[in-house]
CSV table of C-alpha atoms in Angstrom, one decimal:
chain,number,residue,atom,x,y,z
Z,1,MET,CA,-18.9,-18.3,1.7
Z,2,ILE,CA,-20.7,-18.7,-1.6
Z,3,LEU,CA,-21.4,-22.3,-1.0
Z,4,GLN,CA,-22.0,-22.0,2.7
Z,5,CYS,CA,-24.5,-19.2,2.6
Z,6,ASN,CA,-26.2,-20.5,-0.6
Z,7,VAL,CA,-25.4,-17.3,-2.6
Z,8,LYS,CA,-26.7,-17.3,-6.2
Z,9,ARG,CA,-25.8,-13.7,-7.3
Z,10,ILE,CA,-22.7,-11.6,-7.2
Z,11,VAL,CA,-22.7,-7.9,-8.0
Z,12,MET,CA,-19.2,-6.5,-9.0
Z,13,LEU,CA,-18.8,-2.7,-9.2
Z,14,THR,CA,-15.2,-2.4,-10.1
Z,15,LEU,CA,-12.7,-3.5,-12.7
Z,16,LEU,CA,-9.8,-5.7,-12.0
Z,17,ARG,CA,-7.4,-2.9,-12.7
Z,18,GLU,CA,-8.1,0.8,-12.8
Z,19,ASP,CA,-5.5,3.6,-13.4
Z,20,ASP,CA,-2.7,1.0,-13.4
Z,21,LYS,CA,-3.7,-0.2,-9.9
Z,22,VAL,CA,-5.0,-3.6,-9.0
Z,23,LYS,CA,-8.5,-3.1,-7.6
Z,24,CYS,CA,-9.7,-6.6,-7.3
Z,25,TYR,CA,-8.1,-10.1,-7.5
Z,26,GLY,CA,-9.2,-12.2,-10.4
Z,27,TYR,CA,-11.3,-14.8,-8.5
Z,28,TYR,CA,-13.2,-15.9,-11.6
Z,29,PRO,CA,-12.1,-17.5,-14.9
Z,30,MET,CA,-12.0,-15.6,-18.2
Z,31,MET,CA,-13.0,-16.5,-21.7
Z,32,ASN,CA,-9.4,-16.5,-22.9
Z,33,MET,CA,-8.3,-19.0,-20.2
Z,34,LYS,CA,-7.6,-22.6,-21.0
Z,35,ASN,CA,-10.7,-24.7,-20.4
Z,36,LYS,CA,-12.3,-21.5,-19.0
Z,37,SER,CA,-11.7,-22.8,-15.5
Z,38,ILE,CA,-9.8,-21.9,-12.4
Z,39,GLN,CA,-9.2,-23.8,-9.1
Z,40,PHE,CA,-8.5,-22.6,-5.5
Z,41,LYS,CA,-7.4,-25.6,-3.5
Z,42,ASP,CA,-10.5,-27.9,-3.4
Z,43,ILE,CA,-12.9,-25.3,-5.1
Z,44,PHE,CA,-13.3,-25.6,-8.8
Z,45,ILE,CA,-14.9,-22.7,-10.8
Z,46,HIS,CA,-15.9,-23.1,-14.5
Z,47,LEU,CA,-17.2,-20.3,-16.7
Z,48,GLU,CA,-20.3,-21.6,-18.5
Z,49,SER,CA,-21.4,-18.4,-20.4
Z,50,GLU,CA,-20.6,-14.7,-20.6
Z,51,SER,CA,-23.0,-12.0,-22.0
Z,52,GLU,CA,-21.8,-8.4,-22.6
Z,53,PHE,CA,-24.2,-5.5,-22.6
Z,54,SER,CA,-23.7,-1.7,-22.9
Z,55,ILE,CA,-23.2,-1.1,-19.1
Z,56,TYR,CA,-22.6,-4.5,-17.6
Z,57,LYS,CA,-21.5,-8.1,-18.2
Z,58,LYS,CA,-23.3,-11.1,-17.0
Z,59,ARG,CA,-21.4,-14.3,-16.3
Z,60,ILE,CA,-22.7,-17.7,-15.1
Z,61,PHE,CA,-20.2,-19.9,-13.1
Z,62,LEU,CA,-20.4,-23.5,-12.1
Z,63,VAL,CA,-18.8,-23.8,-8.6
Z,64,LYS,CA,-17.8,-27.3,-7.4
Z,65,ARG,CA,-16.4,-28.5,-4.1
Z,66,GLY,CA,-16.4,-32.2,-3.7
Z,67,ASP,CA,-19.9,-33.5,-4.3
Z,68,ILE,CA,-21.4,-30.0,-3.9
Z,69,GLU,CA,-22.2,-28.2,-7.2
Z,70,LYS,CA,-23.8,-24.8,-7.6
Z,71,ARG,CA,-24.5,-22.2,-10.4
Z,72,VAL,CA,-23.8,-18.6,-9.5
Z,73,SER,CA,-24.6,-15.5,-11.6
Z,74,GLN,CA,-22.3,-12.5,-11.6
Z,75,TYR,CA,-23.4,-9.0,-12.7
Z,76,HIS,CA,-20.4,-6.9,-13.5
Z,77,PHE,CA,-21.1,-3.1,-13.8
Z,78,THR,CA,-18.4,-1.6,-16.1
Z,79,LYS,CA,-19.4,2.0,-16.3
Z,80,TRP,CA,-18.0,3.2,-13.0
Z,81,PRO,CA,-15.0,5.5,-13.7
Z,82,ASP,CA,-11.6,5.3,-12.0
Z,83,HIS,CA,-12.4,8.4,-9.9
Z,84,GLY,CA,-15.7,9.9,-8.8
Z,85,CYS,CA,-19.1,8.6,-9.8
Z,86,PRO,CA,-20.9,7.6,-13.1
Z,87,GLN,CA,-21.6,10.7,-15.1
Z,88,ASN,CA,-25.0,9.3,-16.1
Z,89,PRO,CA,-27.1,8.3,-13.0
Z,90,THR,CA,-29.5,6.4,-15.2
Z,91,ASP,CA,-26.8,3.8,-16.0
Z,92,LEU,CA,-26.7,2.8,-12.3
Z,93,ILE,CA,-30.5,2.9,-12.1
Z,94,GLU,CA,-31.0,0.6,-15.1
Z,95,PHE,CA,-28.3,-1.8,-13.7
Z,96,THR,CA,-30.0,-1.9,-10.3
Z,97,ARG,CA,-33.4,-2.4,-11.9
Z,98,MET,CA,-32.1,-5.3,-14.0
Z,99,TYR,CA,-30.6,-6.9,-10.8
Z,100,GLN,CA,-34.0,-6.6,-9.0
Z,101,ILE,CA,-35.7,-8.3,-11.9
Z,102,GLU,CA,-33.2,-11.1,-11.9
Z,103,LYS,CA,-33.6,-11.5,-8.1
Z,104,LYS,CA,-37.4,-11.4,-8.1
Z,105,ASN,CA,-39.1,-14.2,-6.1
Z,106,SER,CA,-35.7,-15.3,-4.6
Z,107,SER,CA,-34.8,-15.3,-1.0
Z,108,SER,CA,-31.1,-16.2,-1.3
Z,109,PRO,CA,-28.5,-13.6,-0.2
Z,110,THR,CA,-26.5,-11.5,-2.7
Z,111,VAL,CA,-22.8,-10.6,-2.4
Z,112,VAL,CA,-22.0,-7.0,-3.4
Z,113,HIS,CA,-18.3,-5.9,-3.6
Z,114,CYS,CA,-16.1,-3.3,-5.2
Z,115,SER,CA,-12.4,-2.7,-4.1
Z,116,ALA,CA,-12.7,-1.6,-0.4
Z,117,GLY,CA,-16.3,-2.7,0.0
Z,118,VAL,CA,-17.6,0.6,1.4
Z,119,GLY,CA,-17.9,3.4,-1.3
Z,120,ARG,CA,-19.4,1.9,-4.4
Z,121,THR,CA,-20.9,-1.0,-2.5
Z,122,GLY,CA,-22.7,1.3,-0.1
Z,123,THR,CA,-24.0,3.5,-3.0
Z,124,PHE,CA,-25.5,0.5,-4.8
Z,125,ILE,CA,-27.1,-0.9,-1.6
Z,126,GLY,CA,-28.5,2.5,-0.8
Z,127,LEU,CA,-30.0,2.9,-4.3
Z,128,ASP,CA,-31.5,-0.6,-4.0
Z,129,ILE,CA,-33.2,0.4,-0.7
Z,130,ILE,CA,-34.5,3.6,-2.3
Z,131,MET,CA,-36.0,1.8,-5.2
Z,132,GLN,CA,-37.6,-0.8,-3.0
Z,133,THR,CA,-39.0,1.9,-0.7
Z,134,LEU,CA,-40.5,4.0,-3.6
Z,135,LYS,CA,-42.5,1.0,-4.7
Z,136,THR,CA,-44.6,1.3,-1.6
Z,137,ARG,CA,-44.1,4.9,-0.4
Z,138,LYS,CA,-44.0,8.3,-2.1
Z,139,SER,CA,-41.4,9.8,0.1
Z,140,ILE,CA,-37.9,8.8,1.1
Z,141,ASN,CA,-35.3,9.8,3.7
Z,142,ILE,CA,-31.9,9.3,2.2
Z,143,TYR,CA,-30.0,10.6,5.2
Z,144,GLU,CA,-31.7,8.0,7.4
Z,145,ILE,CA,-30.9,5.2,4.9
Z,146,VAL,CA,-27.2,6.2,4.8
Z,147,ARG,CA,-27.1,6.5,8.6
Z,148,GLN,CA,-28.5,2.9,9.0
Z,149,LEU,CA,-25.9,1.6,6.5
Z,150,ARG,CA,-23.1,3.2,8.4
Z,151,ASN,CA,-24.4,1.7,11.7
Z,152,GLU,CA,-24.0,-1.7,10.0
Z,153,ARG,CA,-20.7,-1.0,8.4
Z,154,MET,CA,-18.3,1.9,8.8
Z,155,LYS,CA,-17.7,4.4,5.9
Z,156,MET,CA,-20.6,3.1,3.7
Z,157,VAL,CA,-21.3,5.7,1.0
Z,158,GLN,CA,-17.8,7.0,1.4
Z,159,THR,CA,-17.6,10.4,-0.5
Z,160,PHE,CA,-19.8,13.4,-1.0
Z,161,HIS,CA,-20.1,12.7,-4.7
Z,162,GLN,CA,-21.6,9.2,-3.9
Z,163,TYR,CA,-24.0,10.8,-1.5
Z,164,SER,CA,-25.1,13.3,-4.1
Z,165,LEU,CA,-25.5,10.5,-6.6
Z,166,LEU,CA,-28.2,8.9,-4.4
Z,167,TYR,CA,-30.1,12.2,-4.4
Z,168,GLN,CA,-29.8,12.5,-8.2
Z,169,CYS,CA,-31.1,8.9,-8.6
Z,170,ALA,CA,-34.0,9.6,-6.1
Z,171,TYR,CA,-34.9,12.7,-8.1
Z,172,ILE,CA,-35.1,10.7,-11.3
Z,173,LEU,CA,-37.2,8.0,-9.7
Z,174,VAL,CA,-39.6,10.3,-7.9
Z,175,ASN,CA,-40.3,12.4,-11.1
Z,176,LYS,CA,-40.5,9.2,-13.1
Z,177,THR,CA,-38.2,10.6,-15.8
Z,178,SER,CA,-37.2,8.0,-18.3
Z,179,SER,CA,-33.6,7.2,-18.9
Z,180,MET,CA,-33.8,8.5,-22.5
Z,181,ARG,CA,-35.1,11.9,-21.5
Z,182,TRP,CA,-32.5,12.3,-18.7
Z,183,SER,CA,-29.7,11.2,-21.1
Z,184,LYS,CA,-30.7,13.7,-23.7
Z,185,LYS,CA,-31.0,16.4,-21.1
Z,186,SER,CA,-27.6,15.7,-19.7
Z,187,VAL,CA,-26.0,15.6,-23.1
Z,188,LEU,CA,-27.8,18.8,-24.1
Z,189,SER,CA,-26.6,20.5,-20.9
Z,190,ARG,CA,-23.0,19.5,-21.6
Z,191,ARG,CA,-23.2,20.7,-25.1
Z,192,LEU,CA,-24.8,24.0,-24.2
Z,193,THR,CA,-22.0,24.8,-21.8
Z,194,ARG,CA,-19.6,24.8,-24.8
Z,195,ILE,CA,-21.8,27.0,-27.0
Z,196,PRO,CA,-21.1,30.8,-26.6
Z,197,GLN,CA,-24.0,32.9,-25.6
Z,198,THR,CA,-25.5,34.8,-28.6
Z,199,PRO,CA,-28.4,37.1,-28.8
Z,200,SER,CA,-29.9,35.0,-31.6
Z,201,ASN,CA,-32.2,32.2,-30.4
Z,202,SER,CA,-32.3,30.5,-33.7
Z,203,THR,CA,-28.7,29.3,-33.3
Z,204,ARG,CA,-29.4,27.8,-30.0
Z,205,LYS,CA,-32.5,26.0,-31.3
Z,206,MET,CA,-30.4,24.7,-34.2
Z,207,SER,CA,-27.8,23.3,-31.8
Z,208,GLU,CA,-30.5,21.7,-29.7
Z,209,ARG,CA,-32.1,20.1,-32.7
Z,210,LYS,CA,-28.7,18.7,-33.9
Z,211,VAL,CA,-28.2,17.1,-30.5
Z,212,LEU,CA,-31.7,15.7,-30.1
Z,213,ASN,CA,-31.8,14.3,-33.7
Z,214,LYS,CA,-28.9,11.9,-33.1
Z,215,TYR,CA,-29.9,8.3,-33.1
Z,216,TYR,CA,-27.9,5.2,-32.8
Z,217,PRO,CA,-29.4,1.8,-33.6
Z,218,PRO,CA,-29.0,-1.0,-31.1
Z,219,ASP,CA,-26.6,-2.9,-33.3
Z,220,PHE,CA,-24.4,0.1,-33.8
Z,221,ASP,CA,-20.6,-0.7,-33.5
Z,222,PRO,CA,-18.3,2.3,-33.9
Z,223,SER,CA,-15.3,0.1,-34.3
Z,224,LYS,CA,-16.5,-1.2,-37.6
Z,225,ILE,CA,-16.7,2.3,-39.1
Z,226,PRO,CA,-13.5,3.0,-41.1
Z,227,ARG,CA,-11.6,6.1,-40.0
Z,228,MET,CA,-9.7,8.4,-42.3
Z,229,LYS,CA,-7.2,9.2,-39.6
Z,230,LEU,CA,-3.8,7.5,-39.6
Z,231,ALA,CA,-3.1,5.0,-36.9
Z,232,LYS,CA,-1.5,6.6,-33.8
Z,233,ASN,CA,1.9,5.5,-32.7
Z,234,ARG,CA,1.3,3.0,-30.0
Z,235,GLN,CA,4.6,3.9,-28.3
Z,236,TYR,CA,5.0,7.0,-26.3
Z,237,THR,CA,7.7,8.5,-24.1
Z,238,VAL,CA,7.4,8.4,-20.3
Z,239,ARG,CA,9.7,9.3,-17.5
Z,240,LEU,CA,10.5,6.3,-15.2
Z,241,MET,CA,13.0,5.0,-12.7
Z,242,ALA,CA,14.7,1.6,-13.1
Z,243,PRO,CA,12.5,-0.9,-11.2
Z,244,PHE,CA,15.5,-3.2,-10.3
Z,245,ASN,CA,19.3,-3.4,-10.4
Z,246,MET,CA,20.6,-4.6,-13.8
Z,247,ARG,CA,23.8,-5.0,-15.7
Z,248,CYS,CA,24.2,-4.3,-19.5
Z,249,VAL,CA,25.2,-7.5,-21.4
Z,250,THR,CA,27.2,-5.4,-24.0
Z,251,CYS,CA,29.5,-3.2,-21.9
Z,252,GLY,CA,28.8,-4.5,-18.4
Z,253,GLU,CA,27.6,-1.1,-17.1
Z,254,TYR,CA,25.8,-1.4,-13.7
Z,255,ILE,CA,22.4,0.3,-13.6
Z,256,TYR,CA,21.1,0.7,-10.1
Z,257,LYS,CA,17.5,0.7,-9.0
Z,258,GLY,CA,15.9,4.1,-9.1
Z,259,LYS,CA,18.0,5.5,-11.9
Z,260,LYS,CA,15.9,7.8,-14.1
Z,261,PHE,CA,15.4,7.3,-17.8
Z,262,ASN,CA,13.3,8.6,-20.7
Z,263,ALA,CA,11.7,5.4,-21.8
Z,264,ARG,CA,9.3,4.3,-24.5
Z,265,LYS,CA,6.2,2.6,-23.3
Z,266,GLU,CA,3.8,0.3,-25.3
Z,267,ASP,CA,1.1,-2.3,-24.7
Z,268,VAL,CA,2.0,-5.9,-25.1
Z,269,GLU,CA,-0.4,-7.3,-27.7
Z,270,ASN,CA,-2.3,-10.5,-27.1
Z,271,GLU,CA,-1.0,-10.9,-23.6
Z,272,THR,CA,-2.9,-10.2,-20.4
Z,273,TYR,CA,-3.2,-11.6,-17.0
Z,274,LEU,CA,-6.7,-11.9,-15.6
Z,275,GLY,CA,-7.8,-8.9,-17.7
Z,276,ILE,CA,-4.9,-6.8,-16.6
Z,277,ARG,CA,-2.9,-5.2,-19.4
Z,278,ILE,CA,0.8,-5.8,-19.6
Z,279,TYR,CA,3.2,-3.0,-20.6
Z,280,ARG,CA,6.6,-3.1,-22.2
Z,281,PHE,CA,9.3,-0.4,-21.6
Z,282,TYR,CA,12.5,0.4,-23.6
Z,283,ILE,CA,15.5,2.2,-22.2
Z,284,LYS,CA,19.1,2.7,-23.4
Z,285,CYS,CA,22.3,1.9,-21.6
Z,286,THR,CA,24.0,5.1,-20.4
Z,287,ARG,CA,27.4,3.9,-21.7
Z,288,CYS,CA,27.0,2.0,-24.9
Z,289,LEU,CA,23.4,3.0,-25.8
Z,290,GLN,CA,22.3,-0.6,-26.0
Z,291,GLU,CA,18.5,-1.0,-25.9
Z,292,ILE,CA,17.2,-2.7,-22.8
Z,293,SER,CA,13.6,-3.9,-22.7
Z,294,PHE,CA,11.5,-5.2,-19.8
Z,295,LYS,CA,7.8,-5.6,-19.2
Z,296,THR,CA,5.4,-5.7,-16.3
Z,297,ASP,CA,4.6,-9.0,-14.5
Z,298,PRO,CA,1.3,-8.7,-12.7
Z,299,ARG,CA,1.3,-12.4,-11.8
Z,300,ASN,CA,4.2,-11.9,-9.5
Z,301,THR,CA,3.7,-8.1,-9.0
Z,302,ASP,CA,7.2,-7.6,-10.5
Z,303,TYR,CA,9.0,-6.8,-13.7
Z,304,GLU,CA,10.5,-9.3,-16.2
Z,305,ILE,CA,13.6,-8.5,-18.1
Z,306,GLU,CA,13.5,-9.4,-21.8
Z,307,ALA,CA,16.6,-8.3,-23.6
Z,308,GLY,CA,19.8,-6.1,-23.3
Z,309,ALA,CA,20.5,-6.7,-19.6
Z,310,THR,CA,20.5,-9.2,-16.8
Z,311,ARG,CA,19.2,-8.9,-13.3
Z,312,ASN,CA,21.7,-9.4,-10.5
Z,313,PHE,CA,19.7,-11.9,-8.6
Z,314,MET,CA,18.1,-13.7,-11.6
Z,315,ALA,CA,20.1,-16.9,-11.0
Z,316,LEU,CA,19.1,-17.0,-7.3
Z,317,LYS,CA,15.5,-16.4,-8.3
Z,318,LEU,CA,15.5,-19.2,-10.8
Z,319,ALA,CA,17.1,-21.5,-8.3
Z,320,GLU,CA,14.5,-20.6,-5.7
Z,321,GLU,CA,11.7,-21.2,-8.2
Z,322,GLN,CA,13.2,-24.5,-9.3
Z,323,ALA,CA,13.5,-25.6,-5.6
Z,324,ARG,CA,9.9,-24.5,-4.9
Z,325,LYS,CA,8.6,-26.5,-7.9
Z,326,GLU,CA,10.6,-29.6,-6.9
Z,327,GLU,CA,9.2,-29.3,-3.3
Z,328,GLU,CA,5.6,-28.9,-4.7
Z,329,GLU,CA,6.1,-31.9,-7.0
Z,330,LEU,CA,7.4,-34.0,-4.1
Z,331,ARG,CA,4.6,-33.0,-1.8
Z,332,GLU,CA,2.0,-33.8,-4.5
Z,333,GLU,CA,3.7,-37.2,-5.2
Z,334,GLU,CA,3.6,-38.0,-1.5
Z,335,ALA,CA,0.0,-37.1,-1.3
Z,336,ASN,CA,-1.0,-39.3,-4.2
Z,337,ASN,CA,1.5,-42.2,-3.7
Z,338,PRO,CA,1.6,-43.8,-0.1
Z,339,MET,CA,4.6,-46.0,-1.1
Z,340,LYS,CA,6.6,-43.0,-2.1
Z,341,LEU,CA,5.8,-41.4,1.3
Z,342,LEU,CA,7.0,-44.5,3.1
Z,343,GLU,CA,10.3,-44.6,1.1
Z,344,ASN,CA,10.9,-40.9,1.9
Z,345,ARG,CA,10.3,-41.6,5.6
Z,346,THR,CA,12.7,-44.6,5.5
Z,347,GLN,CA,15.4,-42.6,3.8
Z,348,GLN,CA,14.9,-39.7,6.2
Z,349,SER,CA,15.3,-42.1,9.2
Z,350,ARG,CA,18.5,-43.6,7.6
Z,351,ASN,CA,19.9,-40.1,7.1
Z,352,GLU,CA,19.2,-39.3,10.7
Z,353,ILE,CA,21.0,-42.4,11.9
Z,354,GLU,CA,24.1,-41.6,9.7
Z,355,LEU,CA,24.1,-38.1,11.1
Z,356,LEU,CA,24.1,-39.4,14.7
Z,357,GLU,CA,27.0,-41.8,13.9
Z,358,SER,CA,29.0,-38.9,12.4
Z,359,LEU,CA,28.3,-36.8,15.4
Z,360,GLU,CA,29.6,-39.6,17.7
Z,361,GLU,CA,32.8,-39.9,15.7
Z,362,LEU,CA,33.4,-36.2,15.9
Z,363,LYS,CA,32.9,-36.3,19.7
Z,364,ASP,CA,35.4,-39.2,20.0
Z,365,LEU,CA,37.9,-37.3,17.9
Z,366,ASN,CA,37.5,-34.2,20.1
Z,367,ARG,CA,38.1,-36.3,23.3
Z,368,ARG,CA,41.3,-37.8,21.8
Z,369,GLN,CA,42.6,-34.4,20.8
Z,370,GLN,CA,42.0,-33.1,24.3
Z,371,THR,CA,44.3,-35.8,25.8
Z,372,VAL,CA,47.2,-35.2,23.4
Z,373,ASP,CA,50.0,-32.8,24.7
Z,374,TYR,CA,51.1,-31.0,21.6
Z,375,GLU,CA,54.0,-29.2,23.3
Z,376,GLN,CA,55.6,-32.5,24.4
Z,377,MET,CA,55.2,-33.8,20.8
Z,378,LEU,CA,57.0,-30.8,19.5
Z,379,GLN,CA,59.8,-31.1,22.0
Z,380,GLN,CA,60.3,-34.8,21.0
Z,381,TYR,CA,60.3,-33.8,17.4
Z,382,ASP,CA,63.0,-31.2,18.0
Z,383,THR,CA,65.1,-33.6,20.0
Z,384,ALA,CA,64.9,-36.2,17.3
Z,385,GLU,CA,65.9,-33.7,14.7
Z,386,THR,CA,69.0,-32.7,16.8
Z,387,ALA,CA,70.1,-36.3,17.2
Z,388,ARG,CA,69.7,-36.9,13.5
Z,389,GLU,CA,71.8,-33.9,12.7
Z,390,ARG,CA,74.5,-35.0,15.1
Z,391,GLU,CA,74.7,-38.4,13.4
Z,392,GLU,CA,75.0,-36.8,10.0
Z,393,ARG,CA,77.7,-34.4,11.2
Z,394,LEU,CA,79.8,-37.3,12.7
Z,395,ALA,CA,79.3,-39.4,9.5
Z,396,ARG,CA,80.5,-36.4,7.4
Z,397,LEU,CA,83.6,-36.0,9.6
Z,398,ASP,CA,84.5,-39.7,9.3
Z,399,GLU,CA,84.2,-39.5,5.5
Z,400,GLU,CA,86.5,-36.5,5.4
Z,401,TYR,CA,89.0,-38.3,7.5
Z,402,ILE,CA,89.0,-41.4,5.3
Z,403,LYS,CA,89.5,-39.3,2.2
Z,404,THR,CA,92.5,-37.6,3.9
Z,405,VAL,CA,94.1,-40.9,4.7
Z,406,ALA,CA,93.4,-42.6,1.4
Z,407,PHE,CA,94.3,-39.8,-1.0
Z,408,GLY,CA,96.9,-37.8,1.0
Z,409,SER,CA,95.0,-34.6,0.9
Z,410,ALA,CA,95.7,-31.7,3.3
Z,411,PRO,CA,94.2,-32.2,6.7
Z,412,SER,CA,91.1,-30.5,7.5
Z,413,ALA,CA,91.1,-27.7,10.0
Z,414,SER,CA,88.1,-29.3,11.6
Z,415,GLY,CA,89.6,-32.8,11.9
Z,416,SER,CA,90.2,-33.4,15.6
Z,417,LYS,CA,92.5,-36.5,15.1
Z,418,ILE,CA,95.0,-34.7,12.9
Z,419,VAL,CA,95.1,-31.7,15.2
Z,420,ALA,CA,96.0,-34.1,18.0
Z,421,GLU,CA,99.1,-35.4,16.1
Z,422,GLU,CA,100.3,-31.9,15.4
Z,423,GLU,CA,100.0,-31.1,19.1
Z,424,VAL,CA,102.2,-34.1,19.9
Z,425,LEU,CA,104.9,-32.9,17.4
Z,426,GLU,CA,104.8,-29.4,18.8
Z,427,THR,CA,105.3,-30.8,22.3
Z,428,ILE,CA,108.5,-32.6,21.3
Z,429,ASP,CA,109.9,-29.4,20.0
Z,430,LEU,CA,109.1,-27.7,23.3
Z,431,ALA,CA,111.0,-30.5,25.1
Z,432,LYS,CA,114.2,-29.6,23.1
Z,433,GLY,CA,113.9,-26.1,24.3
Z,434,SER,CA,112.9,-24.5,21.0
Z,435,LEU,CA,109.6,-24.2,19.2
Z,436,THR,CA,109.8,-25.3,15.6
Z,437,LYS,CA,106.9,-25.7,13.4
Z,438,PRO,CA,107.0,-29.1,11.5
Z,439,GLU,CA,107.2,-29.1,7.8
Z,440,PRO,CA,104.0,-30.1,6.0
Z,441,LYS,CA,104.1,-33.8,5.1
Z,442,SER,CA,102.5,-35.3,2.1
Z,443,ASP,CA,101.5,-38.4,3.9
Z,444,ILE,CA,100.3,-38.0,7.5
Z,445,LYS,CA,99.2,-41.0,9.4
Z,446,SER,CA,96.9,-41.2,12.3
Z,447,PRO,CA,98.3,-42.4,15.6
Z,448,SER,CA,95.3,-44.6,16.1
Z,449,CYS,CA,96.1,-46.4,12.9
Z,450,PHE,CA,99.9,-47.0,13.3
Z,451,GLY,CA,100.4,-47.1,17.1
Z,452,GLU,CA,102.5,-44.9,19.4
Z,453,PRO,CA,105.9,-43.6,18.1
Z,454,SER,CA,109.1,-45.3,19.2
Z,455,GLU,CA,111.8,-43.8,21.6
Z,456,ASN,CA,114.1,-43.2,18.7
Z,457,ALA,CA,111.4,-41.3,16.9
Z,458,LYS,CA,110.9,-39.2,20.0
Z,459,SER,CA,114.6,-38.5,20.4
Z,460,ASN,CA,115.2,-37.9,16.7
Z,461,PRO,CA,112.2,-36.6,14.9
Z,462,GLU,CA,113.9,-36.7,11.5
Z,463,GLU,CA,114.6,-40.5,11.9
Z,464,GLY,CA,111.1,-41.1,13.0
Z,465,SER,CA,109.8,-39.4,10.0
Z,466,SER,CA,112.0,-41.5,7.8
Z,467,ASP,CA,110.9,-44.7,9.5
Z,468,ASP,CA,107.4,-43.7,8.9
Z,469,LYS,CA,108.2,-43.1,5.3
Z,470,ARG,CA,109.9,-46.6,4.9
Z,471,THR,CA,106.9,-48.2,6.6
């Protein structure tokens, strides 16, 4: 807008931060900045000079955008309080008069802004109109001026005190009262309100004379006067709530967000951000009394932990910041290096092809799995296991039988072949008409190994057994 509309002057009526609240974004560089410069995308702003006066500051910027280069003057009024209006209307009158002198014989537009752009801005524009009108006329209609301003923009001259300020300034201008006389009168009126009423007029005249005789030279600097008072403690106690969740590094106590503490507050020396002061707070852990310190971070509108505790999401935050920095570096490298951009696109295409191949493999695997009958596989597995167990059982029985034959051990109850021979002996006994249980033999032979018994053995079991022994 500054470059497009050929703006040469900016009037600023607010501070960057008032009453611990951000009123205006720092759109211009400061004297304490590196190179006294700041950049917004393709717009480069450089601070050439800064002059400080009693009620305002004047800065000259060099604004560049490509081949376009322009110098812009900023007039920063610093005497407007956080709430209400300037106590001395002559400060605003002198500031407006200075602005008119600077603007003389110039047709370029001026940008006037405060915080919301209606209250202080409307008051300054209204006073400028009043002063321009009184140069050619001896009467003024303030109500009509404010009404026209509000027709152009809603809520101009926002409060009753700002509207009254226009009448006070108009009264001073109409009566042609100098700023010195008004200043003395206002100071005198404030002092007289504190003086008790006494019947003696000499005391009042003495007080008036003391007030009016005060004179400060132009180069007066109260900060250079040595004070006999001791330095105040820059730390003071405040009541606050924990601004974030944290955990004590000493005892591991969890401190949730919103927990109330009696904290010590101090200003961080030699550390500001765009003119905004930074504060440090000290609290103590509720369990181990470990001191925890953190400070404000106006850059990120957050708080920064310093010592004594850790934030729960600090690792995630650092990882996000690192990822954001890497992404910005990659984007900047691609913008400045066409070959790097080509390599990244080639790698991206290769990754996409690999992903498509992996997807096709997964699809083939799913199709094969759909054709497999898992129940049938389990049945075959169970059948195979049963056959294997049967083979092992038969092999175990054969080994027991071989041991019985070779070492003459007692027959096993589970041996089917030995049981068959005993059944044969018991049958012979039944044929004789009596059931006699054979005596246990130390050496029992299998019929399958030695053939069928002879007729003599059948008729005389004792002889048969002796024949077996001789054999």
